[in-house]
XYZ file of C-alpha atoms in Angstrom:
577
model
C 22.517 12.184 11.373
C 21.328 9.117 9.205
C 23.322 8.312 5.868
C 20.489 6.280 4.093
C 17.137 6.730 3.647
C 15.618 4.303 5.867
C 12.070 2.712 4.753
C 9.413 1.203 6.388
C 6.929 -0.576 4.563
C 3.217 -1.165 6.056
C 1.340 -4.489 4.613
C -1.726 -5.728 5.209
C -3.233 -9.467 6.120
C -6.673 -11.343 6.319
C -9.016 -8.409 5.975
C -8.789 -4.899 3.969
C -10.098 -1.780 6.268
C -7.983 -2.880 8.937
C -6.387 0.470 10.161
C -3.137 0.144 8.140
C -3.551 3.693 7.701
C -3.675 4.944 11.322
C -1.085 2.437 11.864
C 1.317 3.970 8.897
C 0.288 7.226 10.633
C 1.140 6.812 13.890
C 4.409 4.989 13.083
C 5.651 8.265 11.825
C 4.429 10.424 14.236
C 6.284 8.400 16.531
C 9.706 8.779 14.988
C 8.919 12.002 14.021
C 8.432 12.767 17.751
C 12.148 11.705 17.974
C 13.101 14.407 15.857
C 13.397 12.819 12.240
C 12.022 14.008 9.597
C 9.585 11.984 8.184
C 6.967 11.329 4.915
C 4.792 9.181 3.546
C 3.656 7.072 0.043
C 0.369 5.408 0.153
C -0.168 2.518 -2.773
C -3.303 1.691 -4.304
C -3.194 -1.477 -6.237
C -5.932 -0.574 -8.099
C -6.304 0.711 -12.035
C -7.364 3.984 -12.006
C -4.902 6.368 -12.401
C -6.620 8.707 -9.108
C -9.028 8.624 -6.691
C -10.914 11.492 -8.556
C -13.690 9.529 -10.289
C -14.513 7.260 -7.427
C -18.059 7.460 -5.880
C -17.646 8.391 -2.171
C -19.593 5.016 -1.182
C -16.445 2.832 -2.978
C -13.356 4.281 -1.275
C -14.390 7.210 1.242
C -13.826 10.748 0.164
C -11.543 11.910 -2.224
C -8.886 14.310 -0.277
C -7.371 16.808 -2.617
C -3.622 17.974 -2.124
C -2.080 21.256 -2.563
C -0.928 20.666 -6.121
C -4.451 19.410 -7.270
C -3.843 15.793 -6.814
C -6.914 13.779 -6.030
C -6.077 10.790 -3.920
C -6.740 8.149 -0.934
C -8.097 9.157 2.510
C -5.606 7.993 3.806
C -2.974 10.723 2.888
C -5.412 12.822 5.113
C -4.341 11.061 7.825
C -0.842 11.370 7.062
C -0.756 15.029 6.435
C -2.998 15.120 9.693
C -1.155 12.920 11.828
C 2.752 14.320 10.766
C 1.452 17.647 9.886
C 3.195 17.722 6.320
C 1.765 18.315 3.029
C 2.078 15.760 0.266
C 2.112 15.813 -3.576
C 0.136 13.392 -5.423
C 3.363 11.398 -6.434
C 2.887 10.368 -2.708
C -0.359 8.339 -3.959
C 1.155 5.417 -6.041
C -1.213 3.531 -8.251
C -1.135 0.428 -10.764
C -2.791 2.859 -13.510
C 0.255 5.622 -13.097
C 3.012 2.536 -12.644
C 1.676 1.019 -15.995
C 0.747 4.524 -17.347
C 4.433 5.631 -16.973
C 5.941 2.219 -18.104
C 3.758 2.543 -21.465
C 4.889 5.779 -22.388
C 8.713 4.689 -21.591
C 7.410 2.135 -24.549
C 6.243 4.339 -27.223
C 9.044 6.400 -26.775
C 11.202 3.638 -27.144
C 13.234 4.085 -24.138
C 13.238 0.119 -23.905
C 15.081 -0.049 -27.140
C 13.150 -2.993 -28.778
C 13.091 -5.412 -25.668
C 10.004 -7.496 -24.405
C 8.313 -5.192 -21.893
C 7.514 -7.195 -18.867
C 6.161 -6.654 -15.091
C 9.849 -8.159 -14.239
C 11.893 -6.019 -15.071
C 10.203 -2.847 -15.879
C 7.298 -2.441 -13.780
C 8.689 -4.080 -10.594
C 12.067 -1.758 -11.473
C 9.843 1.466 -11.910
C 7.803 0.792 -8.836
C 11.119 1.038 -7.016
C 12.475 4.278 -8.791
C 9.483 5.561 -7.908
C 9.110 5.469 -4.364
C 13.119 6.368 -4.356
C 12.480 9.781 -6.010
C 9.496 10.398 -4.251
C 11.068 9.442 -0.939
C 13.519 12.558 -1.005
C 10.765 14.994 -1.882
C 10.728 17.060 0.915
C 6.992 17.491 2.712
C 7.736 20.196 5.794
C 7.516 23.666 5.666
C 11.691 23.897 6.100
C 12.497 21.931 2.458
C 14.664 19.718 4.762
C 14.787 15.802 2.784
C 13.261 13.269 4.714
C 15.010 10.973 6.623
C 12.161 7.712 7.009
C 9.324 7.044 4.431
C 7.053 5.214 5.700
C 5.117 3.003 3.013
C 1.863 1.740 3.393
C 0.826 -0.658 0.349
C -3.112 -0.927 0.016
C -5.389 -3.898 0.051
C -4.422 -7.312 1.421
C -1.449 -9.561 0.980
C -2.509 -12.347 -1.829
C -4.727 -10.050 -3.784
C -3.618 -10.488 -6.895
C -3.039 -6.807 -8.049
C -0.715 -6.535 -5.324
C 1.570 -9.184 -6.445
C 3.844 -6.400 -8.555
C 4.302 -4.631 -5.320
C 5.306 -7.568 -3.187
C 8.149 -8.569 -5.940
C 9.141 -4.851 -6.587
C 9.815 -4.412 -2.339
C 10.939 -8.410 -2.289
C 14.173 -7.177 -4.655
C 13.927 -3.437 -3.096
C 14.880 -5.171 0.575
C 17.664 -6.320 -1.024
C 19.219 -3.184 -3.202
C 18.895 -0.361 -0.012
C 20.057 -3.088 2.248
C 18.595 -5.168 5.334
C 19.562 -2.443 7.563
C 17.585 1.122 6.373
C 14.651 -1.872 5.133
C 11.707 -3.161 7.353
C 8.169 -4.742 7.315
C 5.561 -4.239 9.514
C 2.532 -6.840 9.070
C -1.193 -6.051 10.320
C -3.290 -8.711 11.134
C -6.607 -8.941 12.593
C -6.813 -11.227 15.648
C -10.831 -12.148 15.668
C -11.679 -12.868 19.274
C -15.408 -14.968 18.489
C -18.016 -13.784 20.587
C -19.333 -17.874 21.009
C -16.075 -18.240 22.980
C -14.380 -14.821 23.067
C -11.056 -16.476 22.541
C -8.246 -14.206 20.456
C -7.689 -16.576 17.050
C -4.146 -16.679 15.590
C -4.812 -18.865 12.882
C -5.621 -15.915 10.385
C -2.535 -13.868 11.356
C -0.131 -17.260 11.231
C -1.885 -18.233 7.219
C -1.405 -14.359 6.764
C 2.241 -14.163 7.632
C 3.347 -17.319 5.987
C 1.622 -15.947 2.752
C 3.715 -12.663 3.032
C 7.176 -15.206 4.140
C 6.526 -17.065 0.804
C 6.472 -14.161 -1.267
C 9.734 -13.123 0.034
C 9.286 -10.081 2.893
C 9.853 -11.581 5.912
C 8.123 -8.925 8.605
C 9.512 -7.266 11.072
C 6.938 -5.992 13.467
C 3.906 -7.944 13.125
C 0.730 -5.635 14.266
C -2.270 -7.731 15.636
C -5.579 -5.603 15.634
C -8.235 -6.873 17.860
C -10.962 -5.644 20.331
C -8.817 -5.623 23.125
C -5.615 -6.305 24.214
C -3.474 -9.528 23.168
C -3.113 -12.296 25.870
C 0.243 -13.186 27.016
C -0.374 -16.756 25.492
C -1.645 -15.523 22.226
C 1.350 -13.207 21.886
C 4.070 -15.703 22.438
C 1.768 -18.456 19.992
C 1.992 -15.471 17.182
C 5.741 -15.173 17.926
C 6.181 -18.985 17.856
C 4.330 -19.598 14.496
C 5.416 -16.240 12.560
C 8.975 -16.282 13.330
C 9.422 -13.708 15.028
C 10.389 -12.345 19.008
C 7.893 -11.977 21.567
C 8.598 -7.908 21.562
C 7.856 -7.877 17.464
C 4.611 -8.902 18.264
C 2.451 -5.379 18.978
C -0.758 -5.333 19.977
C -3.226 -2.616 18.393
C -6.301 -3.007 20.144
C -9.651 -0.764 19.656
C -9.278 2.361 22.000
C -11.098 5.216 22.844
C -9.288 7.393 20.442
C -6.984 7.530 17.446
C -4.770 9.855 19.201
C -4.034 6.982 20.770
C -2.808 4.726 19.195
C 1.446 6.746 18.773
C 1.072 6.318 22.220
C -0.126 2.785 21.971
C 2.844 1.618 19.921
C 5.551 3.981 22.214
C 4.322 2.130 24.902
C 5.221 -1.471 23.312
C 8.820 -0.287 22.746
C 8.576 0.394 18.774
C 10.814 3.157 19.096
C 13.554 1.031 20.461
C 12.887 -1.519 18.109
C 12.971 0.803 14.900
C 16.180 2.468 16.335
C 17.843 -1.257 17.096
C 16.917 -2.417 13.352
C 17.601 1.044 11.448
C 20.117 1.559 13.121
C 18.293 4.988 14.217
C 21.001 7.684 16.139
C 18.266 9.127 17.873
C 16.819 9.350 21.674
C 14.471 6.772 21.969
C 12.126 8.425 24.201
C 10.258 10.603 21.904
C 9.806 13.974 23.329
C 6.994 16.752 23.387
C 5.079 16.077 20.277
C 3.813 13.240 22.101
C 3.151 15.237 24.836
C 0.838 17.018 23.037
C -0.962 13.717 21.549
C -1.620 12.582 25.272
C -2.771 15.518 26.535
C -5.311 15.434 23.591
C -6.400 12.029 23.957
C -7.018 12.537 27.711
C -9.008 15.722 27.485
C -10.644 14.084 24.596
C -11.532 11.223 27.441
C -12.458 13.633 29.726
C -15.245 15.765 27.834
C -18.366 16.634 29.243
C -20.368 19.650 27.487
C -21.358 18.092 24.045
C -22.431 19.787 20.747
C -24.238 18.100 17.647
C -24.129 19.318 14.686
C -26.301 17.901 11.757
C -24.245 16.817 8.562
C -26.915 16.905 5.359
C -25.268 15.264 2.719
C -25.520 12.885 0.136
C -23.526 10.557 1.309
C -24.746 9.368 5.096
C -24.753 5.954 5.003
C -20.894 5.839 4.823
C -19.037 7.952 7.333
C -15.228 7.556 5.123
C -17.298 9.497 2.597
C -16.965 12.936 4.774
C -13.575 11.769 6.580
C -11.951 15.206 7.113
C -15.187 16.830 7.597
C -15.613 14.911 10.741
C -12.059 15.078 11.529
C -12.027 19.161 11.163
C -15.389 19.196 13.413
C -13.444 16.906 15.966
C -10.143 19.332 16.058
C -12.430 22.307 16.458
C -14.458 20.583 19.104
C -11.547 19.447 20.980
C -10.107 22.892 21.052
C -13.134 24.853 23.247
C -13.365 21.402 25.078
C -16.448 19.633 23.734
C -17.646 16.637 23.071
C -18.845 16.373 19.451
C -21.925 14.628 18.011
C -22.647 14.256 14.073
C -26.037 14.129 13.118
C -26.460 12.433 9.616
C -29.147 13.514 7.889
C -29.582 12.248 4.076
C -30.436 15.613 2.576
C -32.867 13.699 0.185
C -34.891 12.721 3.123
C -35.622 16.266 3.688
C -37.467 16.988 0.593
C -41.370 16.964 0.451
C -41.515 13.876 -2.063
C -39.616 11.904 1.008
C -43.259 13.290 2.931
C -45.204 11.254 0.898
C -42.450 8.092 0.251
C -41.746 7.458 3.677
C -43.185 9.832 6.104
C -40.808 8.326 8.862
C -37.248 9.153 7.307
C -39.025 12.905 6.501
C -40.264 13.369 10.230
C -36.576 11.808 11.535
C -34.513 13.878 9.294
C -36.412 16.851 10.168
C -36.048 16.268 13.962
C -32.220 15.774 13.798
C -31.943 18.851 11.880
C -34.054 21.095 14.017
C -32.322 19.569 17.330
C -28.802 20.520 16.305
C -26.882 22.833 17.556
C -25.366 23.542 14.491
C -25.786 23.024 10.536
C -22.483 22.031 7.955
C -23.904 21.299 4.279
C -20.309 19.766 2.662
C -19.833 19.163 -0.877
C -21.164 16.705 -3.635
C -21.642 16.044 -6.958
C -24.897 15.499 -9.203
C -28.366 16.548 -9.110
C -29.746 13.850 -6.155
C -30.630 15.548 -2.575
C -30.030 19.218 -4.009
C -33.398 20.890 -3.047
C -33.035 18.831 0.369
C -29.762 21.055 0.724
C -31.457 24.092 0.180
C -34.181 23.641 2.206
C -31.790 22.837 5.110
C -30.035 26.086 4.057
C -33.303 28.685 4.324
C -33.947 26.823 8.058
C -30.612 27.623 9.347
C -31.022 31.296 7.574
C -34.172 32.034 8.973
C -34.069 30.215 12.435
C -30.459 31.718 12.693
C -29.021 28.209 12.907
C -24.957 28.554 12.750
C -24.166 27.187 9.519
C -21.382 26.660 7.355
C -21.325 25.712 3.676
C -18.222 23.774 2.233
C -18.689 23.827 -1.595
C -21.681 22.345 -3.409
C -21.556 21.933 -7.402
C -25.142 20.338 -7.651
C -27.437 22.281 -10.386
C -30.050 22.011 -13.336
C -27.618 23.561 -16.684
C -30.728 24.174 -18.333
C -32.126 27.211 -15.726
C -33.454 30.493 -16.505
C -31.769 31.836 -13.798
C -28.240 30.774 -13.665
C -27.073 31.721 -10.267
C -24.461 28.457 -10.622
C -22.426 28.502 -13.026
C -20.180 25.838 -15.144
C -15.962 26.933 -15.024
C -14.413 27.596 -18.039
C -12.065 25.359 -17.580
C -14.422 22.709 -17.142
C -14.447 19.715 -19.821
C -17.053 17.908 -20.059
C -16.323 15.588 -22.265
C -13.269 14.361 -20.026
C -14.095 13.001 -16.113
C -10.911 12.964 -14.260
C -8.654 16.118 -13.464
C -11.083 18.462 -14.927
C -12.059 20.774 -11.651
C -10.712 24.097 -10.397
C -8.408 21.938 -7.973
C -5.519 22.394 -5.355
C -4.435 24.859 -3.735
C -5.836 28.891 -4.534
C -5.345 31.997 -3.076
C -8.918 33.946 -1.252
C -8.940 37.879 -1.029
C -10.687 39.369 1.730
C -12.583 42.147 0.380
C -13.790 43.692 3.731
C -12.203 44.442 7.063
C -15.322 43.265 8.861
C -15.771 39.987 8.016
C -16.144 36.786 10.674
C -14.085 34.902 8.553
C -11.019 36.942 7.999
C -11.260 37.769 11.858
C -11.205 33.565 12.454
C -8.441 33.369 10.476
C -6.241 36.104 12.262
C -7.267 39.366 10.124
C -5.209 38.257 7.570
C -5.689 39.776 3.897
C -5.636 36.061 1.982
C -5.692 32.528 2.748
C -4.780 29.754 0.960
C -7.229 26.588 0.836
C -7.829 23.685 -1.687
C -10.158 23.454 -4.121
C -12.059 21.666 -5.771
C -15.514 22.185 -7.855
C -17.008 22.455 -11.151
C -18.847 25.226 -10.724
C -19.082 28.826 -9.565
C -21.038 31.715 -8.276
C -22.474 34.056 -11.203
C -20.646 37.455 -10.577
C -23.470 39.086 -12.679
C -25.412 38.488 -9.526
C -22.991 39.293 -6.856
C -24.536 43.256 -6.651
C -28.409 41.524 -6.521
C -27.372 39.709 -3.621
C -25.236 42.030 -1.281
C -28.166 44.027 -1.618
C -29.809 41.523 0.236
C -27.770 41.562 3.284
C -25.631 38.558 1.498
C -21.937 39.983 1.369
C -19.215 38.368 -0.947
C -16.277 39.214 1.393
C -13.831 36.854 -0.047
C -12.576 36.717 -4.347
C -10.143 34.798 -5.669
C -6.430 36.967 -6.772
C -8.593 37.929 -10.260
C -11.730 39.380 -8.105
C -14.088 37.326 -10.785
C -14.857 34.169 -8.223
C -16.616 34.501 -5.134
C -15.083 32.770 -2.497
C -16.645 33.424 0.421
C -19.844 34.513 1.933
C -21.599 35.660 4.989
C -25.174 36.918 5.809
C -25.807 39.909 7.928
C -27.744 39.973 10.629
C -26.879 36.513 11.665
C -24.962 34.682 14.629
C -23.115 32.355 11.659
C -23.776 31.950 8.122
C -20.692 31.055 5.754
C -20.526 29.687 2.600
C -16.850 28.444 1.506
C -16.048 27.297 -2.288
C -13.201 25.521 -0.908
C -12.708 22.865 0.864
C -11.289 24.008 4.018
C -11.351 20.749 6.039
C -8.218 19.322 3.786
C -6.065 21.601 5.645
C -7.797 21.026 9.073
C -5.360 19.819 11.922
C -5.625 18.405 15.556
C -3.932 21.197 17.203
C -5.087 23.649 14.733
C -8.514 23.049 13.853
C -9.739 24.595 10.875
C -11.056 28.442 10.932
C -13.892 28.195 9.470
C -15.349 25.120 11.116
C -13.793 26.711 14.522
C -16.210 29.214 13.876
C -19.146 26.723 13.225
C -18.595 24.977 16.655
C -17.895 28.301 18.742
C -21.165 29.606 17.254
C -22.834 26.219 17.828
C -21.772 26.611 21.772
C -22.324 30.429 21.768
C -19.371 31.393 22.372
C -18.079 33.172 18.816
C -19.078 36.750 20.050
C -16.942 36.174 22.992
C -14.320 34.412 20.939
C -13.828 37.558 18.636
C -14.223 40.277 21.156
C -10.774 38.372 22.576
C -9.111 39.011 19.412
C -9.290 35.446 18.812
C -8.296 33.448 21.731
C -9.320 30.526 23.905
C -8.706 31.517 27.241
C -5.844 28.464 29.117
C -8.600 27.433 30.857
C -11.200 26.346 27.783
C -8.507 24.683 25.340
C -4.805 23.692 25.979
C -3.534 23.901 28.583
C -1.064 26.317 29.397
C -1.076 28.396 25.913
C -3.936 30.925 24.733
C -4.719 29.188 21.290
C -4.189 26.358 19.287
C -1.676 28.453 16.867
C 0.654 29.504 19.857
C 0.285 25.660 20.785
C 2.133 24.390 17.481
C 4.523 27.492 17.214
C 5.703 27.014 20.841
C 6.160 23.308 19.808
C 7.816 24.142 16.684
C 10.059 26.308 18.592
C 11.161 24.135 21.210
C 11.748 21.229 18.806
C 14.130 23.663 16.745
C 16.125 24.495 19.704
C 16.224 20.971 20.798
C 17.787 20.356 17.150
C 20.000 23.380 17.134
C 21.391 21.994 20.295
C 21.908 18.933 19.505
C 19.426 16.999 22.057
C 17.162 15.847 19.659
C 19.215 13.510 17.812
């Protein structure tokens, strides 16, 4: 077994949005593929002290954790991608670093000395990701061997600069050998001459050298894959070995990219400069990823389903949305198209704006196959919601409703209404949020059937506003049945129409919990109704036959157990480390 904790720490060069995420991601799927167990810390340079108050068109959605914390996208990938579930001390920002440091200072923990970013914040950037590194983040409470630390932004930004010093001296106290950098770099390839540049990825690297972390792995993303040439000129000019030189081209999936990196020898590597005592050939869990990524390939049949949102223009804003529609897709073996559709355009003032957008919207709506509505926030695009709603309810359009807090507080009729917990007077942290337990109320309910007949779930939250149980009778006499409450039976949870192929309303957020090889229920249901196949589906008791999803098992669930199984055997007898 390892002694140390061993680190990894993911920086960034020449552009942000370069994939350090998916990079961070894979990287730990790939050792934890080996049998280690593995988690992750994202940083965020940035002030705030959360991602909660961002707009969705300045950082992407906000993903919500199980303990209510409100942070990056990008810990959707990790909890995705390593199937673990992180607190939001695994989001590190400048606001909660200098938040923490100030309130050392007015207690006067410092006892009377100058309060500087070296010593104290560099020092409690390190204590931080220390503690948080032995949090454990599987289901088993086992500590985690690797953390794998990916540090937002680009190197040279200037609110990164406390981060660079804090891992400079952090190389240092855990020691060269449970310590390494990996560097990604774009590689522009100029369509004038289509000719891979190094120059950015050779100014990035000596940037990062003269701030004192040397990197270990340099990661060149590019269109498509590294030259020979190129590869030895990076090698030459960044100090580093041919084989520390990976190339992360653009491929036809994310799943592929763990296989990407195994194939460049990064397990060896890692295992050679951590000193890892573990097989380098990482075993099934990779399996899995391939087999994936080549049925993914290999898709025919295709389904659309229309998005209406707020939020269209910029995809990051509905990241797990689209990832949970993807899983689900995958699993019955279809190809998946997303229709955007601005849910403003929609509405009749649109008709007289700009007839165009109103006809378009309209058309991409009424051509889906199916209809998701996810959440939002203000009053903007509501009634173009709503109408997208009543054409799904009447044309019997599978549809599925993810939580929407958009409403006028001065109504008549208040069929939404505001929390009591809510404060309005304070922004961040203020929402019903994490993770909440869902009673079924009814035996016969699509939902509880998708999610294995079980009496609760437990999904993540997050909204303002509720459901006014004063109406909840006025409704169900309308064929509209609340079949799931929270523990209290005073929230409605869930709701499905009668006399419909599939009409759901969530007030979670179901896609947060949403993985590859076990898509989410609800949106499982939205794309088995969307093919026709959710009668079918449910007469089964549930299950994909082999033939329409993995291969070899009879549902995604039995998939991951079987996994799970084999991997704790493998460990048990000592093959997998």
């Amino acid at each position: 077994m390892i002694g140390s904790m061993k680190y990894i720490l993911v920086t960034g060069g020449v552009i942000s949005g370069i994939g350090k995420g998916i990079i961070a991601s894979s990287v730990g799927t790939i050792l934890k593929s080996c049998g280690l167990h593995v988690t992750a810390i994202k940083i965020d340079p940035y002030i705030n002290i959360d991602a909660g108050t961002f707009s969705p068109y300045e950082h992407g959605e906000v993903f919500v954790l199980d303990d209510g914390g409100e942070v990056d996208l990008d810990l959707g990938n990790y909890e995705r991608f390593l199937d673990i579930r992180l607190t939001k001390d695994n989001n590190l920002t400048t606001g909660k670093i200098y938040q923490s440091v100030i309130n050392k200072e007015r207690r006067g923990d410092y006892l009377g000395k100058t309060v500087q970013v070296v010593p104290h914040i560099t020092d409690a950037i390190q204590e931080w990701v220390m503690r948080q590194a032995k949090v454990s983040v599987d289901d088993d409470d086992v500590e985690p061997q690797v953390c794998v630390i990916e540090l937002g932004g680009t190197v040279g930004d200037i609110e990164s600069m406390p981060f660079i010093e804090a891992f400079r001296q952090f190389q240092f106290k855990v020691k060269r050998e449970n310590f390494c950098n990996i560097h990604v770099s774009l590689v522009p390839q100029p369509s004038a001459t289509g000719e891979q540049k190094t120059k950015p990825t050779q100014n990035s690297v000596r940037g990062l050298r003269g701030l004192g972390l040397s990197p270990d792995l340099v990661m060149c993303r590019c269109s498509t894959p590294l030259h020979n040439s190129v590869k030895e000129k990076i090698s030459m000019f960044c100090h580093v070995e041919p084989e520390q030189v990976i190339c992360v081209h653009d491929v036809s999936s994310i799943y592929r990219v763990p296989l990407l990196l195994e194939d460049q020898g990064v397990v060896g590597y890692f295992c050679r400069r951590l000193n890892l005592p573990i097989e380098t050939k990482p075993r099934r869990m990779l399996a899995k990823w391939k087999e994936m990524s080549d049925r993914s390939d290999r898709l025919l049949e295709q389904r659309s389903i229309a998005l209406v949102g707020k939020y269209t223009k910029f995809s990051d804003s509905y990241a797990s949305v689209i990832k949970a529609l993807e899983h689900s897709a995958l699993a019955i073996s279809h190809k998946l198209e997303v229709k955007y559709v601005d849910s403003a355009d929609l509405e009749a003032g649109r008709l007289q704006e700009e007839p165009v957008k109103y006809h378009e919207a309209w058309q991409k709506l009424c051509s889906a196959d199916g209809i998701l509505v996810p959440g939002g926030f203000g009053v903007r695009g509501t009634e173009g919601k709503i109408q997208a709603i009543s054409w799904a309810r009447k044309q019997k359009k599978p549809f599925l409703d993810a939580n929407s807090t958009e409403f006028d507080p001065e109504t008549k009729y208040p069929v939404v209404i505001d929390m009591p917990e809510h404060n309005p007077g304070q922004m961040g942290g203020t929402m019903r949020l994490g993770k909440r337990r869902t009673i079924f109320k009814t035996q016969n309910s699509i939902l509880r059937k998708l999610y294995g007949d079980v009496d609760y779930v437990e999904e993540r939250h997050r909204h303002r506003f509720e459901v006014n149980p004063e109406l909840k009778q006025h409704f169900e006499e309308k064929g509209f049945r609340f079949v799931g409450q929270d523990v209290e039976g005073e929230r409605m949870e869930v709701i499905e129409l009668d006399d419909h192929p599939y009409f759901v309303g969530v007030q979670y957020h179901p896609e947060f919990t949403s993985r590859p090889i076990k898509p989410s229920p609800p949106y499982l249901g939205l794309l088995l109704a969307a093919a026709g196949r959710l009668p079918g589906y449910l007469q089964k008791g549930c299950r994909l036959s082999p033939r329409e999803t993995y291969s070899g098992s009879s549902s995604p669930d039995l998939e991951m157990a079987d996994f799970k199984t084999t991997l704790r055997n493998e460990l048990v007898n000592g093959l997998a480390l």
